[in-house]
Short mmCIF file of C-alpha atoms in Angstrom, two decimals:
data_model
loop_
_atom_site.label_atom_id
_atom_site.label_comp_id
_atom_site.label_asym_id
_atom_site.label_seq_id
_atom_site.Cartn_x
_atom_site.Cartn_y
_atom_site.Cartn_z
CA UNK A 19 -16.92 3.70 -20.44
CA UNK A 20 -14.76 2.93 -17.64
CA UNK A 21 -12.77 6.19 -17.92
CA UNK A 22 -16.47 8.20 -18.24
CA UNK A 23 -17.23 6.17 -15.02
CA UNK A 24 -14.19 6.99 -13.21
CA UNK A 25 -14.81 10.58 -13.95
CA UNK A 26 -18.05 10.78 -12.91
CA UNK A 27 -18.10 8.91 -9.93
CA UNK A 28 -14.74 11.05 -8.68
CA UNK A 29 -16.41 14.54 -9.39
CA UNK A 30 -19.52 13.63 -7.48
CA UNK A 31 -17.44 11.78 -4.67
CA UNK A 32 -15.14 14.84 -4.19
CA UNK A 33 -18.24 17.02 -3.79
CA UNK A 34 -19.81 14.62 -1.37
CA UNK A 35 -16.62 14.46 0.81
CA UNK A 36 -15.85 18.02 0.40
CA UNK A 37 -17.28 19.09 4.34
CA UNK A 38 -15.72 15.78 5.48
CA UNK A 39 -12.82 16.68 4.06
CA UNK A 40 -12.33 20.12 5.89
CA UNK A 41 -13.10 18.32 8.90
CA UNK A 42 -9.92 15.95 8.80
CA UNK A 43 -7.92 18.65 7.25
CA UNK A 44 -8.67 20.77 10.59
CA UNK A 45 -8.19 17.69 12.77
CA UNK A 46 -4.83 17.25 11.24
CA UNK A 47 -3.76 20.59 11.82
CA UNK A 48 -4.95 20.68 15.43
CA UNK A 49 -3.73 17.40 16.50
CA UNK A 50 -0.56 16.91 14.35
CA UNK A 51 0.66 19.88 13.19
CA UNK A 52 2.11 18.39 9.87
CA UNK A 53 1.56 18.66 6.55
CA UNK A 54 -2.49 17.62 5.63
CA UNK A 55 -1.58 15.75 2.47
CA UNK A 56 1.11 12.85 1.89
CA UNK A 57 2.07 13.15 -1.72
CA UNK A 58 4.62 10.59 -3.32
CA UNK A 59 5.64 9.47 -6.37
CA UNK A 60 3.99 6.02 -7.54
CA UNK A 61 4.58 4.16 -11.00
CA UNK A 62 1.12 3.93 -12.96
CA UNK A 63 0.05 2.87 -16.41
CA UNK A 64 2.97 1.49 -18.00
CA UNK A 65 5.56 1.83 -15.06
CA UNK A 66 5.31 5.77 -15.70
CA UNK A 67 5.48 7.96 -12.64
CA UNK A 68 3.01 9.91 -11.12
CA UNK A 69 2.33 11.70 -8.11
CA UNK A 70 -0.37 9.91 -5.67
CA UNK A 71 -2.15 12.32 -2.96
CA UNK A 72 -3.22 10.84 0.23
CA UNK A 73 -4.03 12.41 3.63
CA UNK A 74 -0.90 12.45 5.93
CA UNK A 75 -1.05 10.00 8.81
CA UNK A 76 2.74 9.66 9.68
CA UNK A 77 4.79 12.14 11.55
CA UNK A 78 6.61 14.67 9.21
CA UNK A 79 10.05 13.01 9.30
CA UNK A 80 8.49 9.32 9.24
CA UNK A 81 10.24 8.77 5.98
CA UNK A 82 13.57 9.59 7.81
CA UNK A 83 13.18 8.14 11.05
CA UNK A 84 12.14 4.65 9.73
CA UNK A 85 11.49 2.09 7.17
CA UNK A 86 9.26 2.62 3.91
CA UNK A 87 6.99 -0.83 5.36
CA UNK A 88 4.32 0.16 7.77
CA UNK A 89 3.99 -2.17 10.47
CA UNK A 90 1.76 -2.83 13.27
CA UNK A 91 1.33 -0.35 15.76
CA UNK A 92 4.00 1.54 13.91
CA UNK A 93 4.92 4.44 16.23
CA UNK A 94 5.25 6.72 13.28
CA UNK A 95 1.72 6.69 12.82
CA UNK A 96 -0.17 9.71 14.57
CA UNK A 97 -3.62 8.94 16.64
CA UNK A 98 -5.50 11.00 14.30
CA UNK A 99 -3.14 9.10 11.38
CA UNK A 100 -4.37 5.59 12.67
CA UNK A 101 -8.03 6.18 12.64
CA UNK A 102 -7.94 7.69 8.87
CA UNK A 103 -5.98 4.45 8.18
CA UNK A 104 -8.39 2.12 9.73
CA UNK A 105 -11.09 3.65 7.89
CA UNK A 106 -9.35 4.25 4.74
CA UNK A 107 -10.25 7.83 4.76
CA UNK A 108 -6.79 8.78 4.13
CA UNK A 109 -7.20 7.67 0.84
CA UNK A 110 -10.07 9.72 -0.19
CA UNK A 111 -7.91 12.40 -2.18
CA UNK A 112 -6.80 9.44 -4.76
CA UNK A 113 -10.37 10.88 -6.31
CA UNK A 114 -8.34 13.66 -7.27
CA UNK A 115 -5.87 11.51 -9.43
CA UNK A 116 -8.85 9.46 -10.67
CA UNK A 117 -10.12 13.17 -11.88
CA UNK A 118 -6.65 13.96 -13.37
CA UNK A 119 -6.74 10.59 -15.31
CA UNK A 120 -3.52 8.91 -13.61
CA UNK A 121 -5.64 6.44 -11.74
CA UNK A 122 -9.10 4.44 -12.27
CA UNK A 123 -11.24 3.45 -8.86
CA UNK A 124 -10.43 -0.07 -9.51
CA UNK A 125 -7.24 -1.66 -10.69
CA UNK A 126 -3.85 -2.89 -9.42
CA UNK A 127 -2.48 -0.58 -6.59
CA UNK A 128 0.28 2.09 -7.64
CA UNK A 129 3.36 1.48 -5.75
CA UNK A 130 6.85 3.23 -5.19
CA UNK A 131 9.43 1.87 -7.78
CA UNK A 132 11.04 0.37 -5.22
CA UNK A 133 8.03 -2.01 -4.40
CA UNK A 134 7.60 -2.72 -7.95
CA UNK A 135 11.04 -3.90 -8.67
CA UNK A 136 10.47 -6.82 -6.38
CA UNK A 137 8.03 -8.13 -9.35
CA UNK A 138 10.02 -9.52 -12.68
CA UNK A 139 9.84 -7.10 -15.16
CA UNK A 140 7.22 -8.92 -17.21
CA UNK A 141 4.93 -9.26 -13.97
CA UNK A 142 5.42 -5.56 -13.33
CA UNK A 143 4.45 -4.65 -17.27
CA UNK A 144 1.40 -6.85 -17.11
CA UNK A 145 0.07 -5.70 -13.93
CA UNK A 146 0.60 -1.95 -15.02
CA UNK A 147 -0.33 -2.15 -18.56
CA UNK A 148 -3.60 -0.43 -17.21
CA UNK A 149 -4.37 2.37 -14.89
CA UNK A 150 -3.49 1.87 -11.42
CA UNK A 151 -6.79 1.81 -8.93
CA UNK A 152 -7.64 3.38 -5.47
CA UNK A 153 -9.17 -0.23 -4.72
CA UNK A 154 -8.98 -3.71 -6.11
CA UNK A 155 -8.53 -7.44 -5.36
CA UNK A 156 -5.40 -7.29 -3.57
CA UNK A 157 -6.32 -3.96 -1.76
CA UNK A 158 -9.16 -5.89 -0.52
CA UNK A 159 -7.60 -9.15 1.10
CA UNK A 160 -5.00 -7.07 2.36
CA UNK A 161 -6.73 -4.12 3.47
CA UNK A 162 -5.21 -4.58 6.81
CA UNK A 163 -1.53 -5.36 5.77
CA UNK A 164 0.05 -3.53 8.40
CA UNK A 165 -1.69 -5.83 11.01
CA UNK A 166 0.45 -8.79 9.25
CA UNK A 167 3.94 -7.18 9.78
CA UNK A 168 5.92 -6.91 12.84
CA UNK A 169 8.08 -4.04 13.70
CA UNK A 170 11.24 -6.13 13.57
CA UNK A 171 12.59 -4.93 10.22
CA UNK A 172 13.93 -8.22 9.03
CA UNK A 173 10.60 -10.43 9.50
CA UNK A 174 8.46 -7.21 8.23
CA UNK A 175 10.65 -7.26 5.06
CA UNK A 176 10.86 -10.99 4.76
CA UNK A 177 6.89 -11.42 4.70
CA UNK A 178 6.66 -8.41 2.39
CA UNK A 179 8.95 -9.45 -0.07
CA UNK A 180 8.41 -13.20 -0.13
CA UNK A 181 4.62 -13.73 0.67
CA UNK A 182 2.62 -10.35 0.67
CA UNK A 183 4.17 -9.35 -2.63
CA UNK A 184 3.98 -12.54 -4.86
CA UNK A 185 0.48 -12.90 -3.42
CA UNK A 186 -0.43 -9.10 -4.66
CA UNK A 187 1.04 -10.22 -7.89
CA UNK A 188 -1.62 -13.29 -8.29
CA UNK A 189 -4.38 -11.06 -7.56
CA UNK A 190 -3.41 -7.97 -10.16
CA UNK A 191 -2.62 -10.37 -12.94
CA UNK A 192 -5.94 -12.18 -11.94
CA UNK A 193 -7.56 -8.76 -12.39
CA UNK A 194 -6.04 -7.53 -15.34
CA UNK A 195 -6.75 -10.85 -17.64
CA UNK A 196 -10.56 -10.61 -16.29
CA UNK A 197 -11.40 -7.21 -15.93
CA UNK A 198 -14.94 -6.12 -16.70
CA UNK A 199 -17.40 -3.36 -15.63
CA UNK A 200 -19.50 -5.46 -13.76
CA UNK A 201 -16.42 -7.00 -11.88
CA UNK A 202 -15.64 -3.05 -11.41
CA UNK A 203 -19.09 -2.72 -9.55
CA UNK A 204 -18.66 -5.22 -7.46
CA UNK A 205 -15.11 -4.48 -6.18
CA UNK A 206 -16.23 -0.92 -5.20
CA UNK A 207 -19.36 -2.58 -3.67
CA UNK A 208 -17.18 -5.09 -1.57
CA UNK A 209 -14.75 -2.14 -0.59
CA UNK A 210 -17.55 -0.16 0.68
CA UNK A 211 -18.15 -3.30 3.18
CA UNK A 212 -14.91 -5.04 3.69
CA UNK A 213 -13.54 -2.21 6.09
CA UNK A 214 -15.64 -4.00 8.73
CA UNK A 215 -15.28 -7.41 7.80
CA UNK A 216 -12.90 -9.49 9.97
CA UNK A 217 -10.11 -10.65 8.19
CA UNK A 218 -10.97 -14.68 8.75
CA UNK A 219 -14.14 -13.68 6.89
CA UNK A 220 -12.45 -12.41 3.70
CA UNK A 221 -12.31 -15.68 2.02
CA UNK A 222 -15.73 -16.07 2.10
CA UNK A 223 -17.02 -12.24 1.51
CA UNK A 224 -14.60 -11.83 -1.59
CA UNK A 225 -15.44 -15.40 -3.53
CA UNK A 226 -18.99 -14.82 -2.98
CA UNK A 227 -19.09 -11.60 -4.06
CA UNK A 228 -16.59 -11.08 -6.47
CA UNK A 229 -17.25 -14.48 -8.55
CA UNK A 230 -15.16 -15.47 -10.97
CA UNK A 231 -14.98 -19.64 -11.67
CA UNK A 232 -11.18 -19.24 -11.25
CA UNK A 233 -11.06 -17.59 -8.04
CA UNK A 234 -13.82 -19.71 -6.41
CA UNK A 235 -11.99 -22.96 -7.90
CA UNK A 236 -8.84 -22.01 -6.57
CA UNK A 237 -9.97 -20.32 -3.31
CA UNK A 238 -7.98 -22.21 -0.86
CA UNK A 239 -4.87 -21.85 -2.99
CA UNK A 240 -5.63 -17.87 -3.51
CA UNK A 241 -7.05 -17.40 0.25
CA UNK A 242 -6.03 -20.34 2.28
CA UNK A 243 -2.78 -18.93 3.84
CA UNK A 244 -2.85 -17.84 7.29
CA UNK A 245 0.08 -15.56 8.52
CA UNK A 246 1.13 -15.72 12.36
CA UNK A 247 3.49 -12.89 13.20
CA UNK A 248 5.92 -12.32 16.29
CA UNK A 249 8.71 -10.11 16.87
CA UNK A 250 11.39 -13.09 16.17
CA UNK A 251 10.16 -14.68 13.08
CA UNK A 252 7.25 -15.45 10.55
CA UNK A 253 5.61 -18.75 10.14
CA UNK A 254 3.17 -19.80 7.08
CA UNK A 255 0.22 -22.70 7.89
CA UNK A 256 -2.35 -23.76 5.91
CA UNK A 257 -5.84 -23.89 7.25
#
């Protein structure tokens, strides 16, 4: 049922966004001169690699000029790219991945192999025992992930590896154990709204709309950490 739903939604979604996509393509060509699409190998179901498709949002040589982690106000992000990232329009080409069967609409986010390797192997295998998704619980919570990361490489890598990734793992593992069609619908609905929700309201937003007794009972434990970043260090404090 999930595959049929994914296919139908991706098919009609691509039809609906066809004209807006043409506008995005024209804007990228006019203002950046870069390739329109960013294609990168990611790990999918059973940790098998596939090529993920996004709209390009960075300078052409971004992978050479900087780290793979995107930080707040990253100079490699183009002006049009910043708008695409903020609105999440850059993720829309992944509907092609859904249509092909590489991904689902909802699931754990597909990551590059160097990021997946941060997880213990047994955790990675469980997370990717299902197809990755365009959106999911971790994606909702960290929908503005780059705003949490300073452009100081050491600080960014530290919080990404030691705070963000373990937290993502909790969300992804919970979804794998509790996934069902109704939950997917709630996540899709939440995704359509969450772009306009300030991060400070994410706790109540997700807990109210996604339900799940475990999430609600452990809301403070799962969502109750605030991150304060600067160019020198990272401090983590409880609400």
